[in-house]
PDB file of C-alpha atoms in Angstrom:
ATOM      1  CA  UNK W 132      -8.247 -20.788   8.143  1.00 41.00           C
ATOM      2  CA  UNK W 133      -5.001 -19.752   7.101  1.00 42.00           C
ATOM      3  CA  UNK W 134      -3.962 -16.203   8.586  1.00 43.00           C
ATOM      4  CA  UNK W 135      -2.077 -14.530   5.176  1.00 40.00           C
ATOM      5  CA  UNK W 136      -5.800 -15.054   3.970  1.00 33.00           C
ATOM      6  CA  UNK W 137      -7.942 -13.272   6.709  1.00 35.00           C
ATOM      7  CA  UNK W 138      -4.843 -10.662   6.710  1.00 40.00           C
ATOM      8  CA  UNK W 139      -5.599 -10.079   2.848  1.00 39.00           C
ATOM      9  CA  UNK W 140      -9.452  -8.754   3.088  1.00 35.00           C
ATOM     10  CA  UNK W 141      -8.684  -5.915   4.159  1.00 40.00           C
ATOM     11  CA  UNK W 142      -6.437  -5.192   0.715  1.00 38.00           C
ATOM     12  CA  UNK W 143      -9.364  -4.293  -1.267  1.00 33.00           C
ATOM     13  CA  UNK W 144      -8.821  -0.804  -0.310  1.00 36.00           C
ATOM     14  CA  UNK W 145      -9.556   2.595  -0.768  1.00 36.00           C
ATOM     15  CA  UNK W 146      -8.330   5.843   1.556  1.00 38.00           C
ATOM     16  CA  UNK W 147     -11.491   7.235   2.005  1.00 36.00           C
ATOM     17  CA  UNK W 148     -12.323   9.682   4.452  1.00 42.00           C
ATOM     18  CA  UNK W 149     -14.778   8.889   6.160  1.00 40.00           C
ATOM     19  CA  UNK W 150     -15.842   4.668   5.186  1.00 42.00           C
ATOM     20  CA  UNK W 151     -19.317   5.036   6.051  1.00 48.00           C
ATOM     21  CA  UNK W 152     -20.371   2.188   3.654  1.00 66.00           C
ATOM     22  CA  UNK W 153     -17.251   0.182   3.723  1.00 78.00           C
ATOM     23  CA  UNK W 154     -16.681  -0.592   0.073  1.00 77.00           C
ATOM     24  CA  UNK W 155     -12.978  -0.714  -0.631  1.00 77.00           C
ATOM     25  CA  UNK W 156     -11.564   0.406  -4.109  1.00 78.00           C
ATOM     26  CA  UNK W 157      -8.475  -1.734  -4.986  1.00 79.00           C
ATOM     27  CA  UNK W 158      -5.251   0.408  -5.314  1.00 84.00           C
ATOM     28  CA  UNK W 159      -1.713  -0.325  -6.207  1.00 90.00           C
ATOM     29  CA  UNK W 160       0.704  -0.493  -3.457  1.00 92.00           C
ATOM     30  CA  UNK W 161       2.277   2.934  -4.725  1.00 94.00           C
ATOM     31  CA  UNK W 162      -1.027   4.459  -4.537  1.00 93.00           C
ATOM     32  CA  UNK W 163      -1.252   3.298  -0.989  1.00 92.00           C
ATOM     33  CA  UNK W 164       1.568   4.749   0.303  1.00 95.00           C
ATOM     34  CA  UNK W 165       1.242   7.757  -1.654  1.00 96.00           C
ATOM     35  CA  UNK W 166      -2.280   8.433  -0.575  1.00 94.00           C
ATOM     36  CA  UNK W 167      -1.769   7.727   3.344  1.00 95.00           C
ATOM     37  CA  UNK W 168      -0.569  10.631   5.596  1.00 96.00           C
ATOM     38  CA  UNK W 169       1.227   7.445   7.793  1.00 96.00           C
ATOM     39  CA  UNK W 170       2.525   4.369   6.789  1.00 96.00           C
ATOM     40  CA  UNK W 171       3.988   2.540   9.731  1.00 96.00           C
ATOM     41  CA  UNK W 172       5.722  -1.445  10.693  1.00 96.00           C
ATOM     42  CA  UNK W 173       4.345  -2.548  14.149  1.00 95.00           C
ATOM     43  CA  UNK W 174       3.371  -5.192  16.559  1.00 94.00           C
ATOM     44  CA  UNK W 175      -0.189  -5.287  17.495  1.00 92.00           C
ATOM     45  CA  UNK W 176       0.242  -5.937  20.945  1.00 92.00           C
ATOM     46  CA  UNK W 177      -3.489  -5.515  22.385  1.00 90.00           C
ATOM     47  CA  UNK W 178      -6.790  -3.154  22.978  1.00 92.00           C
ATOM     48  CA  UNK W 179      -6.035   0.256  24.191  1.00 94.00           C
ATOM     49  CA  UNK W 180      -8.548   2.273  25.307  1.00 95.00           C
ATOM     50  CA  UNK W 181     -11.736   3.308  23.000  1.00 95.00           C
ATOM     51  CA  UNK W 182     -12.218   7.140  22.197  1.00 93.00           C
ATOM     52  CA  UNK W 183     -15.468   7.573  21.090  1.00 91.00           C
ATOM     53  CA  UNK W 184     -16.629   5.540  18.272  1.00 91.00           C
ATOM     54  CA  UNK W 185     -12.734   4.513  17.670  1.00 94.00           C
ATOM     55  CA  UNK W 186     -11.088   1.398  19.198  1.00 94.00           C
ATOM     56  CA  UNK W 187      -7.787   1.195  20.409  1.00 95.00           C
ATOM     57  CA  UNK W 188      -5.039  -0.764  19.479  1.00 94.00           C
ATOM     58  CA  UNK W 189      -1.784  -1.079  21.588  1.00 95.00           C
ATOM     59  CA  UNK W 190       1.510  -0.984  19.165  1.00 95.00           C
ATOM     60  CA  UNK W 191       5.097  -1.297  19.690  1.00 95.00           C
ATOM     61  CA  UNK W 192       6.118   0.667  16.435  1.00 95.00           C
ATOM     62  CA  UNK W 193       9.268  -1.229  14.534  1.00 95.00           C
ATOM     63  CA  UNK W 194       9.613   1.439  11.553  1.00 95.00           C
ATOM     64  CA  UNK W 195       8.104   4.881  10.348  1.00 96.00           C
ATOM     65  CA  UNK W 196       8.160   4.869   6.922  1.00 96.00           C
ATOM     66  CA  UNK W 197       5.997   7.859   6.295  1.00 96.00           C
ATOM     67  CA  UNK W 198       5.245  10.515   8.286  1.00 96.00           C
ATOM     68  CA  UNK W 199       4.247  14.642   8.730  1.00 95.00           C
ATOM     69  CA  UNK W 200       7.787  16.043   9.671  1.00 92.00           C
ATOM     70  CA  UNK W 201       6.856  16.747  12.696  1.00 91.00           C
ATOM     71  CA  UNK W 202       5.777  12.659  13.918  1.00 92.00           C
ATOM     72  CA  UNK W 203       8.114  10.907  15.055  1.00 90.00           C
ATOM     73  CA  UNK W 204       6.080   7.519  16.622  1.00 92.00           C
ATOM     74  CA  UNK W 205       2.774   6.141  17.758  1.00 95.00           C
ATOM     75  CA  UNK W 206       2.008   3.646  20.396  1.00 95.00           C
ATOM     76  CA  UNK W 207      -1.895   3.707  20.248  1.00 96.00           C
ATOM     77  CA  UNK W 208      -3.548   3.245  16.705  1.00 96.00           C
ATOM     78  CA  UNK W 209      -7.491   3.516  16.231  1.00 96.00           C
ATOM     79  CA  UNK W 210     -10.109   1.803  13.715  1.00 93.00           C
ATOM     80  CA  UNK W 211     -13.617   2.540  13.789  1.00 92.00           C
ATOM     81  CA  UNK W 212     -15.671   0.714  16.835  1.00 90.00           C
ATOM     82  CA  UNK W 213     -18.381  -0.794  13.892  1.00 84.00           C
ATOM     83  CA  UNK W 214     -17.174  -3.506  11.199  1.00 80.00           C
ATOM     84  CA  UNK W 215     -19.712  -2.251   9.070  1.00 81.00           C
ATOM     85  CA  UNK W 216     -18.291   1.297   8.867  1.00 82.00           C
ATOM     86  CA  UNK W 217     -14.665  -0.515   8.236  1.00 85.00           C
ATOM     87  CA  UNK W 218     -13.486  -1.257  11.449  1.00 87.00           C
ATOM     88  CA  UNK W 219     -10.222  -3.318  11.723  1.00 85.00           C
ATOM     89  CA  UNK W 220     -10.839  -6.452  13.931  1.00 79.00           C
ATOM     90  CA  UNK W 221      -8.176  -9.003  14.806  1.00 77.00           C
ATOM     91  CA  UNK W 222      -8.476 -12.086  13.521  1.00 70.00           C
ATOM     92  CA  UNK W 223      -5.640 -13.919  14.290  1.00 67.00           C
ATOM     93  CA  UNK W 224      -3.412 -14.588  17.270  1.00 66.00           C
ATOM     94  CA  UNK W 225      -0.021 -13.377  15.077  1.00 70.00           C
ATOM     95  CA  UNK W 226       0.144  -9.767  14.711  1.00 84.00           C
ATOM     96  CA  UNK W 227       3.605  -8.644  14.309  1.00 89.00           C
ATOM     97  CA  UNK W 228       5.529  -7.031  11.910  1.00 91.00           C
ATOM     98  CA  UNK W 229       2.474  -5.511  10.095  1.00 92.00           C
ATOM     99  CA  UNK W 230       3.083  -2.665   7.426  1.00 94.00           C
ATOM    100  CA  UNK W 231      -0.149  -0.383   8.597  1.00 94.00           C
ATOM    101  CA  UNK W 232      -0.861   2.776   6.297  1.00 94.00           C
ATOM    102  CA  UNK W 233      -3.890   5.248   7.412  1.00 95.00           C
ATOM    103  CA  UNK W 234      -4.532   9.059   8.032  1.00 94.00           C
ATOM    104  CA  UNK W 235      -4.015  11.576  10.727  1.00 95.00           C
ATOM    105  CA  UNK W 236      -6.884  12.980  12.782  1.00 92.00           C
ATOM    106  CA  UNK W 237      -5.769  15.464  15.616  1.00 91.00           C
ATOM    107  CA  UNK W 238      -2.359  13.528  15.703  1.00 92.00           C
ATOM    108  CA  UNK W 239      -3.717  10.550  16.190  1.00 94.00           C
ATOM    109  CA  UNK W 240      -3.448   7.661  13.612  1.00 96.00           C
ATOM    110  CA  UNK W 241      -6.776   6.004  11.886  1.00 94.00           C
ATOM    111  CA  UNK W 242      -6.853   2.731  10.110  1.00 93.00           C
ATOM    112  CA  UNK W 243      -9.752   0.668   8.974  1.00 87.00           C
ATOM    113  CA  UNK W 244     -10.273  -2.668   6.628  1.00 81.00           C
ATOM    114  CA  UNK W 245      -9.794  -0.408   3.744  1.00 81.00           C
ATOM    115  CA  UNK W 246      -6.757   0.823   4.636  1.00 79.00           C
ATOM    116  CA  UNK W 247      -3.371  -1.646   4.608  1.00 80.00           C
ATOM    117  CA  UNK W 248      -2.805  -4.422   7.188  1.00 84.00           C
ATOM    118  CA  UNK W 249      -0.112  -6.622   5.632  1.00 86.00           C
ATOM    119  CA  UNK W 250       2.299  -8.910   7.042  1.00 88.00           C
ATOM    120  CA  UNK W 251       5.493  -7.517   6.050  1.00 92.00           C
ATOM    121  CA  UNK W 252       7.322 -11.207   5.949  1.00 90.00           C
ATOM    122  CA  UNK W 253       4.609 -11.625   2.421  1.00 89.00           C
ATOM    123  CA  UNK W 254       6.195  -8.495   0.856  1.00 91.00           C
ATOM    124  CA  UNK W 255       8.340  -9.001  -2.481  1.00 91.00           C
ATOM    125  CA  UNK W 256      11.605  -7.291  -1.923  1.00 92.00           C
ATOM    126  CA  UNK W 257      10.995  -4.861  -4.005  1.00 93.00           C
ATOM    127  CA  UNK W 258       7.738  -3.967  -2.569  1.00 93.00           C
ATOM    128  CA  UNK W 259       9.496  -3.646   1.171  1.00 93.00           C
ATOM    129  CA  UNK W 260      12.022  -0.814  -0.680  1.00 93.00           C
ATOM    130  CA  UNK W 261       8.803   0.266  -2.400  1.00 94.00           C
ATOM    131  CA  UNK W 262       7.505   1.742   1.216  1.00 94.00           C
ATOM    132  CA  UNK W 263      10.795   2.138   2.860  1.00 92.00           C
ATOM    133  CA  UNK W 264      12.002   5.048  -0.237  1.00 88.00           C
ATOM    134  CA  UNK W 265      10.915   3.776  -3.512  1.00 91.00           C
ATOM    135  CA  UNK W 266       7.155   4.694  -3.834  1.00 95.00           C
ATOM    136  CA  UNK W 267       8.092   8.056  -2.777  1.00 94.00           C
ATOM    137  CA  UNK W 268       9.852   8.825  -5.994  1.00 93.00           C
ATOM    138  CA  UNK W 269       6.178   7.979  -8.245  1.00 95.00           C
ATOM    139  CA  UNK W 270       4.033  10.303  -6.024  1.00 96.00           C
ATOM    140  CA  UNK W 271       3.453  12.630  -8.598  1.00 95.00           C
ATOM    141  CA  UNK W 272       2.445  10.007 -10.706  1.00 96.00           C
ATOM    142  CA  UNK W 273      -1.069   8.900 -11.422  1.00 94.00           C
ATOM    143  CA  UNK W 274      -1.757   4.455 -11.621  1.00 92.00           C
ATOM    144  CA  UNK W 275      -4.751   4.158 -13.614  1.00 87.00           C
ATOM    145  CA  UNK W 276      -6.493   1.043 -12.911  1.00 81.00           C
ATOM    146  CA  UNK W 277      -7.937  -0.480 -16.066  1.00 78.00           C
ATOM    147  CA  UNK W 278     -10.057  -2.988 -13.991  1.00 70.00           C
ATOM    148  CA  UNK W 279     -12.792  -3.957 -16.511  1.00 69.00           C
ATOM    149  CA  UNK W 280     -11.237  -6.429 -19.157  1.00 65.00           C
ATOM    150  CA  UNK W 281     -14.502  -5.792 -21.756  1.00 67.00           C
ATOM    151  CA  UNK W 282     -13.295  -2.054 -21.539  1.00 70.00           C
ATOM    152  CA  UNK W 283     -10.900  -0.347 -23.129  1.00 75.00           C
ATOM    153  CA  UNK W 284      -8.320   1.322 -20.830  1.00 77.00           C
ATOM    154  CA  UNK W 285      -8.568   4.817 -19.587  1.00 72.00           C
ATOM    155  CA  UNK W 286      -6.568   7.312 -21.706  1.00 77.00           C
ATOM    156  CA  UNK W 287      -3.674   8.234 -20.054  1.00 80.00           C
ATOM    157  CA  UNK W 288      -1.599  11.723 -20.199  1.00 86.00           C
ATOM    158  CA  UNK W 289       2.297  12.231 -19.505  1.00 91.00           C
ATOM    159  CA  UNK W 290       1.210  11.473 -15.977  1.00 92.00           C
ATOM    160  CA  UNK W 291       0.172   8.394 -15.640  1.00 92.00           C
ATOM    161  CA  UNK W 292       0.477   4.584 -16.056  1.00 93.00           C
ATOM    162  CA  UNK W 293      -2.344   2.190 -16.522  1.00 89.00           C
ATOM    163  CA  UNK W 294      -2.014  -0.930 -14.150  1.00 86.00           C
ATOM    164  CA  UNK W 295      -3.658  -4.104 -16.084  1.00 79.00           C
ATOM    165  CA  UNK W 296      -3.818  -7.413 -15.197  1.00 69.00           C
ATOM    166  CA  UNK W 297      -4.088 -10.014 -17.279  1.00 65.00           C
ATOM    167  CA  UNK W 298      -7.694 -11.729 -17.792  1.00 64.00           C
ATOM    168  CA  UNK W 299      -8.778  -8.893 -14.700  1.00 65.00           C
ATOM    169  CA  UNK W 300      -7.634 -10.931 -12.235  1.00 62.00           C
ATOM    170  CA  UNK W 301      -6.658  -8.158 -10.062  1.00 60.00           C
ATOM    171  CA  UNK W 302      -4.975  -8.687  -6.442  1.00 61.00           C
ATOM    172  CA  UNK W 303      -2.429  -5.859  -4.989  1.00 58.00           C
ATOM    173  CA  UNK W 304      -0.147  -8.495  -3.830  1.00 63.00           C
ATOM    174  CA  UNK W 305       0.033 -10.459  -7.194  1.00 69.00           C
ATOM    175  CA  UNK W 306       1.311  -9.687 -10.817  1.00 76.00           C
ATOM    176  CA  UNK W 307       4.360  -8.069 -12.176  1.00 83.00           C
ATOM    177  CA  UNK W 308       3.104  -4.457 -12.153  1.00 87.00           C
ATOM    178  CA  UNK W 309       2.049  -5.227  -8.111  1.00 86.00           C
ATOM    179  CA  UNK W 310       4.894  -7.374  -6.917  1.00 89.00           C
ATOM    180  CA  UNK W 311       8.283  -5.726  -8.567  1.00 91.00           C
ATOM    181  CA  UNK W 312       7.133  -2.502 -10.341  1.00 93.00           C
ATOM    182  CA  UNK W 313       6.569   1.504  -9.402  1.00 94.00           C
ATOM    183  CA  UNK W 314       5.605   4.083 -11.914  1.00 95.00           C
ATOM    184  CA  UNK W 315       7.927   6.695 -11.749  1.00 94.00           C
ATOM    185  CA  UNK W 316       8.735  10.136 -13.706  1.00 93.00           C
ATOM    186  CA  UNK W 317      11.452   9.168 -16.287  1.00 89.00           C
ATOM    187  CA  UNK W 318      13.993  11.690 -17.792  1.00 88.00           C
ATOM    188  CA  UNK W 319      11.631  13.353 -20.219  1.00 87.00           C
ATOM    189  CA  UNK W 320       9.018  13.848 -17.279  1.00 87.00           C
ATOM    190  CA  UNK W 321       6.378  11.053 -18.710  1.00 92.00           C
ATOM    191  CA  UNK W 322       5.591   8.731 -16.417  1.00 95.00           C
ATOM    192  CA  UNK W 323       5.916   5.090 -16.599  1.00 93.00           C
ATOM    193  CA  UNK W 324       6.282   1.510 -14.931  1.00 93.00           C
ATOM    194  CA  UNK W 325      10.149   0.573 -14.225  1.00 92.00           C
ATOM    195  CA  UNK W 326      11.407  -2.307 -12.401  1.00 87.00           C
ATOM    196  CA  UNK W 327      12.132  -1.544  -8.711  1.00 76.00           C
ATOM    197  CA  UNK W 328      15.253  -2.401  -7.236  1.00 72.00           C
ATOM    198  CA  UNK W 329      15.908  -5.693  -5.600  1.00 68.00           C
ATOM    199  CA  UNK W 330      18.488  -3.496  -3.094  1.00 63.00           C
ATOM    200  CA  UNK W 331      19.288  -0.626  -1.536  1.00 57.00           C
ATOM    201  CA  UNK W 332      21.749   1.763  -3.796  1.00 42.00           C
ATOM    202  CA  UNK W 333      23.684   3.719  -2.196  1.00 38.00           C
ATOM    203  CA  UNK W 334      21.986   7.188  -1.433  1.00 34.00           C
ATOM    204  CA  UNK W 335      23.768   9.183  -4.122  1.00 32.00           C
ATOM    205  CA  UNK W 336      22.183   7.267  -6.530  1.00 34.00           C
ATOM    206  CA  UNK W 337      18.628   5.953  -5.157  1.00 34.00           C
ATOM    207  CA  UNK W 338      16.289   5.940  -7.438  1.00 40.00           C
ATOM    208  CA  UNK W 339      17.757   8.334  -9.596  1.00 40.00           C
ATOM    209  CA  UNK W 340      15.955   9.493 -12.737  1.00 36.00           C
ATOM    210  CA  UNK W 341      18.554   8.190 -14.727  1.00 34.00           C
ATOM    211  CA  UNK W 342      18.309   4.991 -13.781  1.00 40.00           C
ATOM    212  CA  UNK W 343      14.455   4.756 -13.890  1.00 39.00           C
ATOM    213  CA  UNK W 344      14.408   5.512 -17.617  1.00 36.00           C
ATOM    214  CA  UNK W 345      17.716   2.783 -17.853  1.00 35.00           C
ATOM    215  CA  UNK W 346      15.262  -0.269 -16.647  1.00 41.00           C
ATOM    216  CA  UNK W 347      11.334   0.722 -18.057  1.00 44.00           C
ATOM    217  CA  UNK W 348       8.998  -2.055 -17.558  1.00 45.00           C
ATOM    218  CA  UNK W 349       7.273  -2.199 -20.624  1.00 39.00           C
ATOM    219  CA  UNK W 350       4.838  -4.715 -22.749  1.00 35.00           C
ATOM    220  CA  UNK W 351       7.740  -5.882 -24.419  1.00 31.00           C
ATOM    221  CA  UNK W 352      10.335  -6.656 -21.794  1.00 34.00           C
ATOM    222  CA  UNK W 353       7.672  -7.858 -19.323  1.00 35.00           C
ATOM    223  CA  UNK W 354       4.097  -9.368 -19.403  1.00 36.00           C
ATOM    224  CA  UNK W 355       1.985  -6.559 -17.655  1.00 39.00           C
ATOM    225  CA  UNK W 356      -0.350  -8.544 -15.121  1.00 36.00           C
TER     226      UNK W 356
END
């Protein structure tokens, strides 16, 4: 079976705290990051030892890209010891460069199938600047997930931006609004999708608010799916 398939179960996700029936709520990469307290890129290198109902996970850790100000690293990650309560199991023999996003407990870092496993090779480019600085900039933003296609939409305020798919077929890692797009505060404060940038500005002008309200993704200028 091939591996970028058994890595993408666990991307029906949700950060819940605690998983005690496993069911995973799909989220927008943005949400992802914005929802984790750590969102790391490491190797997978082997078990570590178990603490409690946690297994261990050895890591050599590539790349913190989010973090309480006081982490700096992590060399043991843990997932809960049962699948059933969303424990992360490896599947395949390749396990570097994963982007891994979970929560803090006591310092220590907690991932499960709901949480992100990706392999960061499969990321768009504007997804990898997305975690490295970009999805930072939309945290105060809300992505509404308008998931039922016989629905209408949620109703959205100044604060958010509804994520739609065309004809619900809904992945994280596929579709304009999930491959290339964050929703971001514009000038006048309203929130909306813009087109994320394919490179690195320089850090005067990252991301500035300026230039998201220059580039908005809209209905018009792309399809939103």
């Amino acid at each position: 079976m091939d591996a970028s398939f058994l890595l993408a179960l666990p991307l029906l996700l949700v950060l819940a705290r605690p998983c005690d029936t496993c069911e995973c709520k799909l989220l927008h990469p943005q949400t992802v990051y914005c929802m984790s307290d750590v969102v790391i890129l490491a190797d997978i290198l082997g078990p570590a030892k178990n603490i409690g109902t946690r297994r261990g996970f050895k890591i050599r850790m590539k790349k913190l890209f989010k973090a309480p100000s006081n982490v700096t690293a992590f060399d043991v990650i843990y997932t809960p010891l049962d699948f059933y309560s969303c424990g992360y199991l490896v599947r395949t023999s390749f396990q570097s460069d994963l982007l891994i996003a979970g929560y803090l407990t006591k310092g220590k870092l907690i991932f499960t199938r709901c949480h992100l496993v990706y392999h960061w090779y499969q990321l768009t480019t504007e997804q990898r600047l997305g975690f490295d600085t970009g999805y930072s900039v939309g945290c105060s933003c809300n992505i509404e997930t308008c998931i039922l296609c016989w629905r209408k939409c949620p109703e959205v305020d100044v604060t958010d931006c509804v994520w739609k798919q065309d004809n619900c077929k809904y992945n994280i890692w596929t579709g304009n609004l999930s491959l290339f797009s964050m929703c971001v505060p514009s000038v006048s404060g309203q929130c909306q999708w813009t087109r994320a940038p394919r490179r690195r500005p320089t850090p005067t002008s990252y991301l500035s608010r300026t230039q998201l309200a220059l580039s908005p993704t809209t209905p018009q200028s792309r399809t939103q799916s």
